[in-house]
């Protein structure tokens, strides 16, 4: 079961932790209206948060929701700035407790990991195995079951005050992703299963961490129980590697069955073994054992964004440093693949 931690709440409510949480929440966002309003009366706002947390009267605010369509359609939910400060104060204390139990090959939202480390690890395994299979969880964030998540968190957190704060934050996301969820029934369900609280808002710091906690259950099952030693997970994208196709098919069946315990499903039709030499789509690239190609859709999407940004710059609505920063960011990302000619072509077209 592992070690259980108590007496965490005083650390969460400590003024120095709340100050550090504010600094983290405001990093890179101090010019945004919500952060600026909070900072205008900073001392008063931080003291109010501290007092509300200590008295356990803190209540999360209302989310601001908006849609994005890149790389695919997602509903993003932004919490009020004061709530983001609380999220950081909570994560400062509990995140390290769970980090210790995560597997090495979980790469999303972890210090020292990230997209590029996951791509490097994918290349490492592609060079050592003949087959790879990609598993993608269906509607992951809208599907996360609150009761199961709280049960997993309570195995590690024995402090009831901390769990009460977590319950408030989890409950604040109920219904946010409701329209993004297609109801699925699992063995043992009755008609009331459709009313189970579920869904975490995409965009919360807490949601990113709790997604890792939730799917760490799958990581541990795959690595320990099923002995999938060549295994990578980035959020809800999982890669399994083997030298035998039947082995991958067996793991697929076992994982589908196991995920029922978490009330999750995968896209079964696309979860098929592929030869590693043919490459595998992963994190915006097609990854081969000896090179990487940027997905065609990503290159086309950036060309469109670049035209829009250049138009904004030409009309004086975007500064040159801002334009340079955005272009350089994409160049750095695309440069993680074999994309020299592609980058040169796109940039040459933009300056014509």
mmCIF file of C-alpha atoms in Angstrom:
data_model
loop_
_atom_site.group_PDB
_atom_site.id
_atom_site.type_symbol
_atom_site.label_atom_id
_atom_site.label_comp_id
_atom_site.label_asym_id
_atom_site.label_seq_id
_atom_site.Cartn_x
_atom_site.Cartn_y
_atom_site.Cartn_z
ATOM 1 C CA UNK A 1 0.000 0.000 0.000
ATOM 2 C CA UNK A 2 2.916 2.370 0.614
ATOM 3 C CA UNK A 3 3.381 5.133 3.141
ATOM 4 C CA UNK A 4 0.434 7.308 4.157
ATOM 5 C CA UNK A 5 0.978 10.966 5.045
ATOM 6 C CA UNK A 6 -0.696 12.975 7.798
ATOM 7 C CA UNK A 7 -0.503 16.559 9.129
ATOM 8 C CA UNK A 8 -0.173 18.142 5.689
ATOM 9 C CA UNK A 9 -2.796 20.858 5.977
ATOM 10 C CA UNK A 10 -0.800 23.220 8.180
ATOM 11 C CA UNK A 11 1.965 23.253 5.565
ATOM 12 C CA UNK A 12 -0.561 23.983 2.798
ATOM 13 C CA UNK A 13 -1.979 26.948 4.755
ATOM 14 C CA UNK A 14 1.384 28.339 5.826
ATOM 15 C CA UNK A 15 1.882 31.963 4.653
ATOM 16 C CA UNK A 16 5.224 31.149 3.007
ATOM 17 C CA UNK A 17 3.645 28.322 1.019
ATOM 18 C CA UNK A 18 0.766 30.557 -0.098
ATOM 19 C CA UNK A 19 3.256 33.254 -1.118
ATOM 20 C CA UNK A 20 5.249 30.684 -3.121
ATOM 21 C CA UNK A 21 1.982 29.461 -4.664
ATOM 22 C CA UNK A 22 1.121 33.003 -5.760
ATOM 23 C CA UNK A 23 4.577 33.418 -7.330
ATOM 24 C CA UNK A 24 4.141 30.178 -9.258
ATOM 25 C CA UNK A 25 0.609 31.045 -10.389
ATOM 26 C CA UNK A 26 1.669 34.522 -11.538
ATOM 27 C CA UNK A 27 4.808 33.435 -13.384
ATOM 28 C CA UNK A 28 4.482 34.644 -16.990
ATOM 29 C CA UNK A 29 0.937 35.909 -16.371
ATOM 30 C CA UNK A 30 1.373 39.116 -14.362
ATOM 31 C CA UNK A 31 0.185 41.231 -17.303
ATOM 32 C CA UNK A 32 -3.076 39.318 -17.587
ATOM 33 C CA UNK A 33 -6.110 41.136 -16.103
ATOM 34 C CA UNK A 34 -6.988 38.440 -13.523
ATOM 35 C CA UNK A 35 -3.446 38.306 -12.139
ATOM 36 C CA UNK A 36 -3.132 42.101 -12.177
ATOM 37 C CA UNK A 37 -6.385 42.566 -10.221
ATOM 38 C CA UNK A 38 -5.241 40.024 -7.613
ATOM 39 C CA UNK A 39 -1.829 41.690 -7.332
ATOM 40 C CA UNK A 40 -3.340 45.164 -6.960
ATOM 41 C CA UNK A 41 -4.289 44.287 -3.366
ATOM 42 C CA UNK A 42 -1.901 41.382 -2.986
ATOM 43 C CA UNK A 43 -1.389 41.327 0.780
ATOM 44 C CA UNK A 44 -5.121 41.482 1.517
ATOM 45 C CA UNK A 45 -5.912 38.734 -1.017
ATOM 46 C CA UNK A 46 -3.218 36.386 0.277
ATOM 47 C CA UNK A 47 -4.299 36.898 3.895
ATOM 48 C CA UNK A 48 -7.933 36.221 2.942
ATOM 49 C CA UNK A 49 -6.934 32.979 1.214
ATOM 50 C CA UNK A 50 -4.878 31.922 4.230
ATOM 51 C CA UNK A 51 -7.767 32.622 6.615
ATOM 52 C CA UNK A 52 -10.312 30.817 4.407
ATOM 53 C CA UNK A 53 -8.080 27.770 4.108
ATOM 54 C CA UNK A 54 -7.380 27.623 7.854
ATOM 55 C CA UNK A 55 -11.084 27.988 8.673
ATOM 56 C CA UNK A 56 -11.956 25.465 5.907
ATOM 57 C CA UNK A 57 -14.422 27.949 4.434
ATOM 58 C CA UNK A 58 -12.654 28.238 1.066
ATOM 59 C CA UNK A 59 -14.880 27.497 -1.926
ATOM 60 C CA UNK A 60 -13.707 27.288 -5.560
ATOM 61 C CA UNK A 61 -15.034 29.849 -8.013
ATOM 62 C CA UNK A 62 -16.654 29.455 -11.450
ATOM 63 C CA UNK A 63 -14.621 28.249 -14.435
ATOM 64 C CA UNK A 64 -14.249 30.224 -17.646
ATOM 65 C CA UNK A 65 -14.658 27.743 -20.511
ATOM 66 C CA UNK A 66 -13.493 28.014 -24.113
ATOM 67 C CA UNK A 67 -12.810 25.656 -26.998
ATOM 68 C CA UNK A 68 -9.561 25.045 -28.831
ATOM 69 C CA UNK A 69 -9.251 23.016 -32.029
ATOM 70 C CA UNK A 70 -5.489 22.331 -32.191
ATOM 71 C CA UNK A 71 -4.285 19.626 -32.291
ATOM 72 C CA UNK A 72 -7.860 18.423 -31.726
ATOM 73 C CA UNK A 73 -11.082 19.841 -30.300
ATOM 74 C CA UNK A 74 -10.865 20.293 -26.533
ATOM 75 C CA UNK A 75 -12.862 22.206 -23.934
ATOM 76 C CA UNK A 76 -10.430 24.211 -21.793
ATOM 77 C CA UNK A 77 -11.561 25.420 -18.370
ATOM 78 C CA UNK A 78 -9.708 28.289 -16.675
ATOM 79 C CA UNK A 79 -10.152 28.627 -12.919
ATOM 80 C CA UNK A 80 -10.239 32.099 -11.279
ATOM 81 C CA UNK A 81 -6.754 33.336 -10.379
ATOM 82 C CA UNK A 82 -7.247 32.983 -6.603
ATOM 83 C CA UNK A 83 -8.201 29.329 -7.168
ATOM 84 C CA UNK A 84 -5.020 28.816 -9.160
ATOM 85 C CA UNK A 85 -3.056 30.095 -6.155
ATOM 86 C CA UNK A 86 -4.792 27.472 -3.991
ATOM 87 C CA UNK A 87 -4.048 24.765 -6.565
ATOM 88 C CA UNK A 88 -0.355 25.628 -6.426
ATOM 89 C CA UNK A 89 -0.388 25.731 -2.599
ATOM 90 C CA UNK A 90 -1.902 22.232 -2.547
ATOM 91 C CA UNK A 91 0.395 20.826 -5.240
ATOM 92 C CA UNK A 92 3.509 22.251 -3.560
ATOM 93 C CA UNK A 93 2.812 19.871 -0.693
ATOM 94 C CA UNK A 94 1.228 16.738 -2.172
ATOM 95 C CA UNK A 95 2.827 16.462 -5.620
ATOM 96 C CA UNK A 96 6.207 15.190 -4.281
ATOM 97 C CA UNK A 97 4.391 12.473 -2.313
ATOM 98 C CA UNK A 98 2.998 10.937 -5.510
ATOM 99 C CA UNK A 99 6.026 11.684 -7.697
ATOM 100 C CA UNK A 100 7.985 9.079 -5.752
ATOM 101 C CA UNK A 101 5.683 6.275 -6.852
ATOM 102 C CA UNK A 102 5.449 7.145 -10.564
ATOM 103 C CA UNK A 103 7.286 4.926 -13.031
ATOM 104 C CA UNK A 104 10.306 6.242 -14.937
ATOM 105 C CA UNK A 105 8.531 6.107 -18.320
ATOM 106 C CA UNK A 106 5.634 8.432 -17.471
ATOM 107 C CA UNK A 107 6.528 11.738 -19.147
ATOM 108 C CA UNK A 108 3.671 14.265 -18.982
ATOM 109 C CA UNK A 109 3.642 17.193 -16.544
ATOM 110 C CA UNK A 110 6.717 16.048 -14.610
ATOM 111 C CA UNK A 111 9.920 17.916 -13.944
ATOM 112 C CA UNK A 112 12.808 16.656 -16.040
ATOM 113 C CA UNK A 113 10.461 14.782 -18.389
ATOM 114 C CA UNK A 114 8.250 16.257 -21.113
ATOM 115 C CA UNK A 115 7.615 15.803 -24.829
ATOM 116 C CA UNK A 116 11.194 15.644 -26.032
ATOM 117 C CA UNK A 117 12.265 13.150 -23.371
ATOM 118 C CA UNK A 118 9.297 10.955 -24.343
ATOM 119 C CA UNK A 119 10.292 11.127 -28.031
ATOM 120 C CA UNK A 120 13.875 10.143 -27.173
ATOM 121 C CA UNK A 121 12.626 7.188 -25.137
ATOM 122 C CA UNK A 122 10.345 6.149 -27.996
ATOM 123 C CA UNK A 123 13.333 6.112 -30.360
ATOM 124 C CA UNK A 124 15.296 4.090 -27.795
ATOM 125 C CA UNK A 125 12.628 1.352 -27.711
ATOM 126 C CA UNK A 126 11.955 1.431 -31.476
ATOM 127 C CA UNK A 127 15.586 0.511 -32.071
ATOM 128 C CA UNK A 128 15.370 -2.477 -29.744
ATOM 129 C CA UNK A 129 12.027 -4.073 -30.653
ATOM 130 C CA UNK A 130 10.287 -5.285 -33.784
ATOM 131 C CA UNK A 131 6.719 -4.243 -32.965
ATOM 132 C CA UNK A 132 4.960 -1.325 -31.271
ATOM 133 C CA UNK A 133 1.315 -0.728 -30.341
ATOM 134 C CA UNK A 134 -0.305 2.633 -29.560
ATOM 135 C CA UNK A 135 -3.160 2.746 -27.036
ATOM 136 C CA UNK A 136 -5.226 5.931 -26.755
ATOM 137 C CA UNK A 137 -7.738 6.354 -23.921
ATOM 138 C CA UNK A 138 -11.155 7.553 -25.069
ATOM 139 C CA UNK A 139 -12.290 10.927 -23.678
ATOM 140 C CA UNK A 140 -9.812 10.666 -20.826
ATOM 141 C CA UNK A 141 -10.350 13.866 -18.809
ATOM 142 C CA UNK A 142 -14.175 13.782 -19.152
ATOM 143 C CA UNK A 143 -14.141 10.102 -18.084
ATOM 144 C CA UNK A 144 -12.139 10.381 -14.840
ATOM 145 C CA UNK A 145 -14.415 9.065 -12.106
ATOM 146 C CA UNK A 146 -14.438 11.211 -8.943
ATOM 147 C CA UNK A 147 -15.061 8.357 -6.525
ATOM 148 C CA UNK A 148 -12.200 6.290 -7.943
ATOM 149 C CA UNK A 149 -9.833 9.284 -8.042
ATOM 150 C CA UNK A 150 -10.560 10.235 -4.416
ATOM 151 C CA UNK A 151 -10.069 6.626 -3.358
ATOM 152 C CA UNK A 152 -6.639 6.540 -5.028
ATOM 153 C CA UNK A 153 -5.619 9.870 -3.476
ATOM 154 C CA UNK A 154 -6.762 8.811 0.006
ATOM 155 C CA UNK A 155 -4.418 5.806 -0.066
ATOM 156 C CA UNK A 156 -1.515 8.242 0.161
ATOM 157 C CA UNK A 157 -3.117 11.194 1.996
ATOM 158 C CA UNK A 158 -4.335 10.435 5.514
ATOM 159 C CA UNK A 159 -4.935 14.064 6.486
ATOM 160 C CA UNK A 160 -8.717 14.579 6.471
ATOM 161 C CA UNK A 161 -8.488 18.376 6.123
ATOM 162 C CA UNK A 162 -6.303 18.007 3.036
ATOM 163 C CA UNK A 163 -8.721 15.445 1.590
ATOM 164 C CA UNK A 164 -11.637 17.849 2.235
ATOM 165 C CA UNK A 165 -9.846 20.538 0.216
ATOM 166 C CA UNK A 166 -9.169 18.030 -2.556
ATOM 167 C CA UNK A 167 -12.834 16.989 -2.561
ATOM 168 C CA UNK A 168 -13.890 20.629 -3.018
ATOM 169 C CA UNK A 169 -11.560 21.097 -5.981
ATOM 170 C CA UNK A 170 -12.561 17.782 -7.574
ATOM 171 C CA UNK A 171 -16.270 18.512 -7.088
ATOM 172 C CA UNK A 172 -15.860 21.965 -8.657
ATOM 173 C CA UNK A 173 -15.121 20.201 -11.959
ATOM 174 C CA UNK A 174 -18.288 18.118 -11.920
ATOM 175 C CA UNK A 175 -20.315 18.733 -15.051
ATOM 176 C CA UNK A 176 -17.691 20.935 -16.723
ATOM 177 C CA UNK A 177 -16.854 18.189 -19.228
ATOM 178 C CA UNK A 178 -20.354 16.665 -19.287
ATOM 179 C CA UNK A 179 -21.067 17.524 -22.912
ATOM 180 C CA UNK A 180 -17.676 16.072 -23.919
ATOM 181 C CA UNK A 181 -18.499 12.664 -22.396
ATOM 182 C CA UNK A 182 -20.300 9.848 -24.186
ATOM 183 C CA UNK A 183 -21.846 7.565 -21.560
ATOM 184 C CA UNK A 184 -20.324 4.103 -21.259
ATOM 185 C CA UNK A 185 -21.568 1.312 -19.021
ATOM 186 C CA UNK A 186 -19.309 -1.194 -17.298
ATOM 187 C CA UNK A 187 -19.936 -4.607 -15.691
ATOM 188 C CA UNK A 188 -22.071 -4.234 -12.560
ATOM 189 C CA UNK A 189 -23.514 -0.845 -13.536
ATOM 190 C CA UNK A 190 -27.160 0.030 -12.990
ATOM 191 C CA UNK A 191 -29.202 2.861 -14.452
ATOM 192 C CA UNK A 192 -27.839 5.296 -11.862
ATOM 193 C CA UNK A 193 -24.295 4.882 -13.204
ATOM 194 C CA UNK A 194 -24.958 7.718 -15.633
ATOM 195 C CA UNK A 195 -25.179 10.077 -12.636
ATOM 196 C CA UNK A 196 -21.761 9.219 -11.210
ATOM 197 C CA UNK A 197 -19.690 12.411 -10.742
ATOM 198 C CA UNK A 198 -16.927 12.437 -13.352
ATOM 199 C CA UNK A 199 -14.636 14.703 -15.322
ATOM 200 C CA UNK A 200 -11.662 16.944 -14.547
ATOM 201 C CA UNK A 201 -11.323 20.407 -16.128
ATOM 202 C CA UNK A 202 -8.559 20.509 -18.731
ATOM 203 C CA UNK A 203 -6.300 23.407 -17.830
ATOM 204 C CA UNK A 204 -6.110 23.022 -14.048
ATOM 205 C CA UNK A 205 -2.723 22.338 -12.463
ATOM 206 C CA UNK A 206 -4.487 19.868 -10.185
ATOM 207 C CA UNK A 207 -6.099 18.082 -13.151
ATOM 208 C CA UNK A 208 -2.719 17.572 -14.840
ATOM 209 C CA UNK A 209 -1.250 16.011 -11.716
ATOM 210 C CA UNK A 210 -4.309 13.922 -10.858
ATOM 211 C CA UNK A 211 -4.422 12.571 -14.409
ATOM 212 C CA UNK A 212 -0.971 11.098 -13.739
ATOM 213 C CA UNK A 213 -2.125 9.741 -10.385
ATOM 214 C CA UNK A 214 -5.177 8.150 -12.021
ATOM 215 C CA UNK A 215 -3.276 6.443 -14.848
ATOM 216 C CA UNK A 216 -0.385 5.484 -12.584
ATOM 217 C CA UNK A 217 -2.715 2.602 -11.723
ATOM 218 C CA UNK A 218 -2.403 1.430 -15.338
ATOM 219 C CA UNK A 219 1.357 2.079 -15.352
ATOM 220 C CA UNK A 220 1.871 -0.110 -12.292
ATOM 221 C CA UNK A 221 -0.376 -2.857 -13.667
ATOM 222 C CA UNK A 222 1.362 -2.915 -17.054
ATOM 223 C CA UNK A 223 4.904 -2.778 -15.677
ATOM 224 C CA UNK A 224 4.526 -4.974 -12.584
ATOM 225 C CA UNK A 225 1.689 -7.416 -13.244
ATOM 226 C CA UNK A 226 1.982 -7.809 -17.015
ATOM 227 C CA UNK A 227 5.778 -7.286 -17.227
ATOM 228 C CA UNK A 228 5.553 -4.738 -20.074
ATOM 229 C CA UNK A 229 9.104 -3.527 -19.580
ATOM 230 C CA UNK A 230 9.191 -1.447 -22.795
ATOM 231 C CA UNK A 231 6.332 0.904 -22.003
ATOM 232 C CA UNK A 232 5.810 4.690 -22.380
ATOM 233 C CA UNK A 233 2.931 6.909 -21.303
ATOM 234 C CA UNK A 234 2.339 10.598 -22.056
ATOM 235 C CA UNK A 235 -0.986 11.685 -20.487
ATOM 236 C CA UNK A 236 -3.442 9.219 -22.095
ATOM 237 C CA UNK A 237 -1.184 8.035 -24.952
ATOM 238 C CA UNK A 238 0.493 4.685 -24.246
ATOM 239 C CA UNK A 239 3.109 2.856 -26.310
ATOM 240 C CA UNK A 240 3.895 -0.846 -25.811
ATOM 241 C CA UNK A 241 6.906 -2.506 -27.448
ATOM 242 C CA UNK A 242 7.671 -6.181 -28.023
ATOM 243 C CA UNK A 243 9.381 -8.569 -30.413
ATOM 244 C CA UNK A 244 6.238 -10.717 -30.652
ATOM 245 C CA UNK A 245 2.835 -9.744 -32.022
ATOM 246 C CA UNK A 246 0.888 -12.297 -29.917
ATOM 247 C CA UNK A 247 2.393 -10.742 -26.800
ATOM 248 C CA UNK A 248 1.081 -7.297 -27.763
ATOM 249 C CA UNK A 249 -2.376 -8.725 -28.528
ATOM 250 C CA UNK A 250 -2.463 -10.410 -25.124
ATOM 251 C CA UNK A 251 -1.416 -7.182 -23.350
ATOM 252 C CA UNK A 252 -4.095 -5.308 -25.282
ATOM 253 C CA UNK A 253 -6.839 -7.675 -24.078
ATOM 254 C CA UNK A 254 -5.590 -7.560 -20.488
ATOM 255 C CA UNK A 255 -5.313 -3.753 -20.430
ATOM 256 C CA UNK A 256 -8.804 -3.305 -21.898
ATOM 257 C CA UNK A 257 -10.138 -5.542 -19.135
ATOM 258 C CA UNK A 258 -8.114 -3.787 -16.421
ATOM 259 C CA UNK A 259 -9.212 -0.301 -17.501
ATOM 260 C CA UNK A 260 -12.792 -1.243 -16.689
ATOM 261 C CA UNK A 261 -11.757 -0.917 -13.014
ATOM 262 C CA UNK A 262 -10.960 2.750 -13.754
ATOM 263 C CA UNK A 263 -14.099 3.158 -15.890
ATOM 264 C CA UNK A 264 -11.975 3.894 -18.941
ATOM 265 C CA UNK A 265 -11.911 2.549 -22.499
ATOM 266 C CA UNK A 266 -9.471 2.782 -25.397
ATOM 267 C CA UNK A 267 -9.896 3.271 -29.148
ATOM 268 C CA UNK A 268 -9.775 -0.466 -29.854
ATOM 269 C CA UNK A 269 -9.820 -0.305 -33.659
ATOM 270 C CA UNK A 270 -6.582 1.708 -33.814
ATOM 271 C CA UNK A 271 -4.812 -0.283 -31.086
ATOM 272 C CA UNK A 272 -2.996 -2.736 -33.355
ATOM 273 C CA UNK A 273 0.640 -3.937 -33.459
ATOM 274 C CA UNK A 274 2.783 -2.148 -36.044
ATOM 275 C CA UNK A 275 6.304 -2.845 -37.253
ATOM 276 C CA UNK A 276 8.707 -0.440 -35.601
ATOM 277 C CA UNK A 277 10.574 0.088 -38.871
ATOM 278 C CA UNK A 278 7.371 1.605 -40.332
ATOM 279 C CA UNK A 279 7.284 4.315 -37.662
ATOM 280 C CA UNK A 280 4.619 5.272 -35.112
ATOM 281 C CA UNK A 281 2.653 8.555 -34.725
ATOM 282 C CA UNK A 282 3.510 10.047 -31.314
ATOM 283 C CA UNK A 283 3.308 13.572 -29.886
ATOM 284 C CA UNK A 284 3.034 15.361 -33.216
ATOM 285 C CA UNK A 285 5.756 13.367 -35.002
ATOM 286 C CA UNK A 286 6.059 10.140 -36.956
ATOM 287 C CA UNK A 287 8.878 8.435 -35.073
ATOM 288 C CA UNK A 288 11.110 5.919 -36.864
ATOM 289 C CA UNK A 289 14.076 4.015 -35.414
ATOM 290 C CA UNK A 290 16.575 6.286 -37.213
ATOM 291 C CA UNK A 291 14.692 9.568 -37.814
ATOM 292 C CA UNK A 292 11.552 11.591 -37.079
ATOM 293 C CA UNK A 293 9.141 13.433 -39.331
ATOM 294 C CA UNK A 294 6.769 16.167 -38.280
ATOM 295 C CA UNK A 295 3.147 15.236 -38.931
ATOM 296 C CA UNK A 296 1.973 16.879 -42.145
ATOM 297 C CA UNK A 297 -1.051 18.423 -40.414
ATOM 298 C CA UNK A 298 1.246 20.162 -37.925
ATOM 299 C CA UNK A 299 3.304 21.764 -40.680
ATOM 300 C CA UNK A 300 0.184 22.981 -42.491
ATOM 301 C CA UNK A 301 -1.290 24.348 -39.258
ATOM 302 C CA UNK A 302 1.872 26.326 -38.522
ATOM 303 C CA UNK A 303 1.920 27.777 -42.051
ATOM 304 C CA UNK A 304 -1.575 29.141 -41.435
ATOM 305 C CA UNK A 305 -0.634 30.529 -38.020
ATOM 306 C CA UNK A 306 2.484 32.125 -39.477
ATOM 307 C CA UNK A 307 0.468 33.943 -42.148
ATOM 308 C CA UNK A 308 -1.912 35.209 -39.467
ATOM 309 C CA UNK A 309 0.952 36.331 -37.213
ATOM 310 C CA UNK A 310 2.730 38.092 -40.083
ATOM 311 C CA UNK A 311 -0.507 39.882 -40.971
ATOM 312 C CA UNK A 312 -0.913 41.019 -37.352
ATOM 313 C CA UNK A 313 2.692 42.214 -37.277
ATOM 314 C CA UNK A 314 2.305 44.100 -40.572
ATOM 315 C CA UNK A 315 -0.775 45.900 -39.224
ATOM 316 C CA UNK A 316 0.969 46.814 -35.966
ATOM 317 C CA UNK A 317 -1.159 44.488 -33.823
ATOM 318 C CA UNK A 318 1.804 42.266 -32.876
ATOM 319 C CA UNK A 319 5.297 43.329 -31.863
ATOM 320 C CA UNK A 320 8.393 41.980 -33.580
ATOM 321 C CA UNK A 321 9.752 40.360 -30.359
ATOM 322 C CA UNK A 322 6.425 38.576 -29.853
ATOM 323 C CA UNK A 323 6.428 37.364 -33.472
ATOM 324 C CA UNK A 324 10.029 36.197 -33.147
ATOM 325 C CA UNK A 325 9.324 34.359 -29.909
ATOM 326 C CA UNK A 326 6.365 32.450 -31.349
ATOM 327 C CA UNK A 327 8.192 31.482 -34.533
ATOM 328 C CA UNK A 328 11.299 30.443 -32.604
ATOM 329 C CA UNK A 329 9.178 28.298 -30.291
ATOM 330 C CA UNK A 330 7.823 26.325 -33.244
ATOM 331 C CA UNK A 331 11.284 26.088 -34.850
ATOM 332 C CA UNK A 332 12.683 24.635 -31.628
ATOM 333 C CA UNK A 333 9.892 22.075 -31.433
ATOM 334 C CA UNK A 334 10.017 21.108 -35.110
ATOM 335 C CA UNK A 335 13.806 20.922 -34.846
ATOM 336 C CA UNK A 336 13.416 17.893 -32.644
ATOM 337 C CA UNK A 337 12.703 15.976 -35.824
ATOM 338 C CA UNK A 338 14.479 15.731 -39.175
ATOM 339 C CA UNK A 339 12.770 18.845 -40.497
ATOM 340 C CA UNK A 340 15.527 21.125 -41.815
ATOM 341 C CA UNK A 341 14.122 21.308 -45.352
ATOM 342 C CA UNK A 342 10.548 21.686 -44.086
ATOM 343 C CA UNK A 343 11.450 24.583 -41.772
ATOM 344 C CA UNK A 344 13.449 26.306 -44.521
ATOM 345 C CA UNK A 345 10.584 25.913 -47.017
ATOM 346 C CA UNK A 346 7.909 27.259 -44.640
ATOM 347 C CA UNK A 347 9.997 30.252 -43.536
ATOM 348 C CA UNK A 348 11.049 31.096 -47.090
ATOM 349 C CA UNK A 349 7.417 31.079 -48.188
ATOM 350 C CA UNK A 350 6.521 33.421 -45.311
ATOM 351 C CA UNK A 351 8.996 36.143 -46.306
ATOM 352 C CA UNK A 352 8.049 36.245 -49.957
#
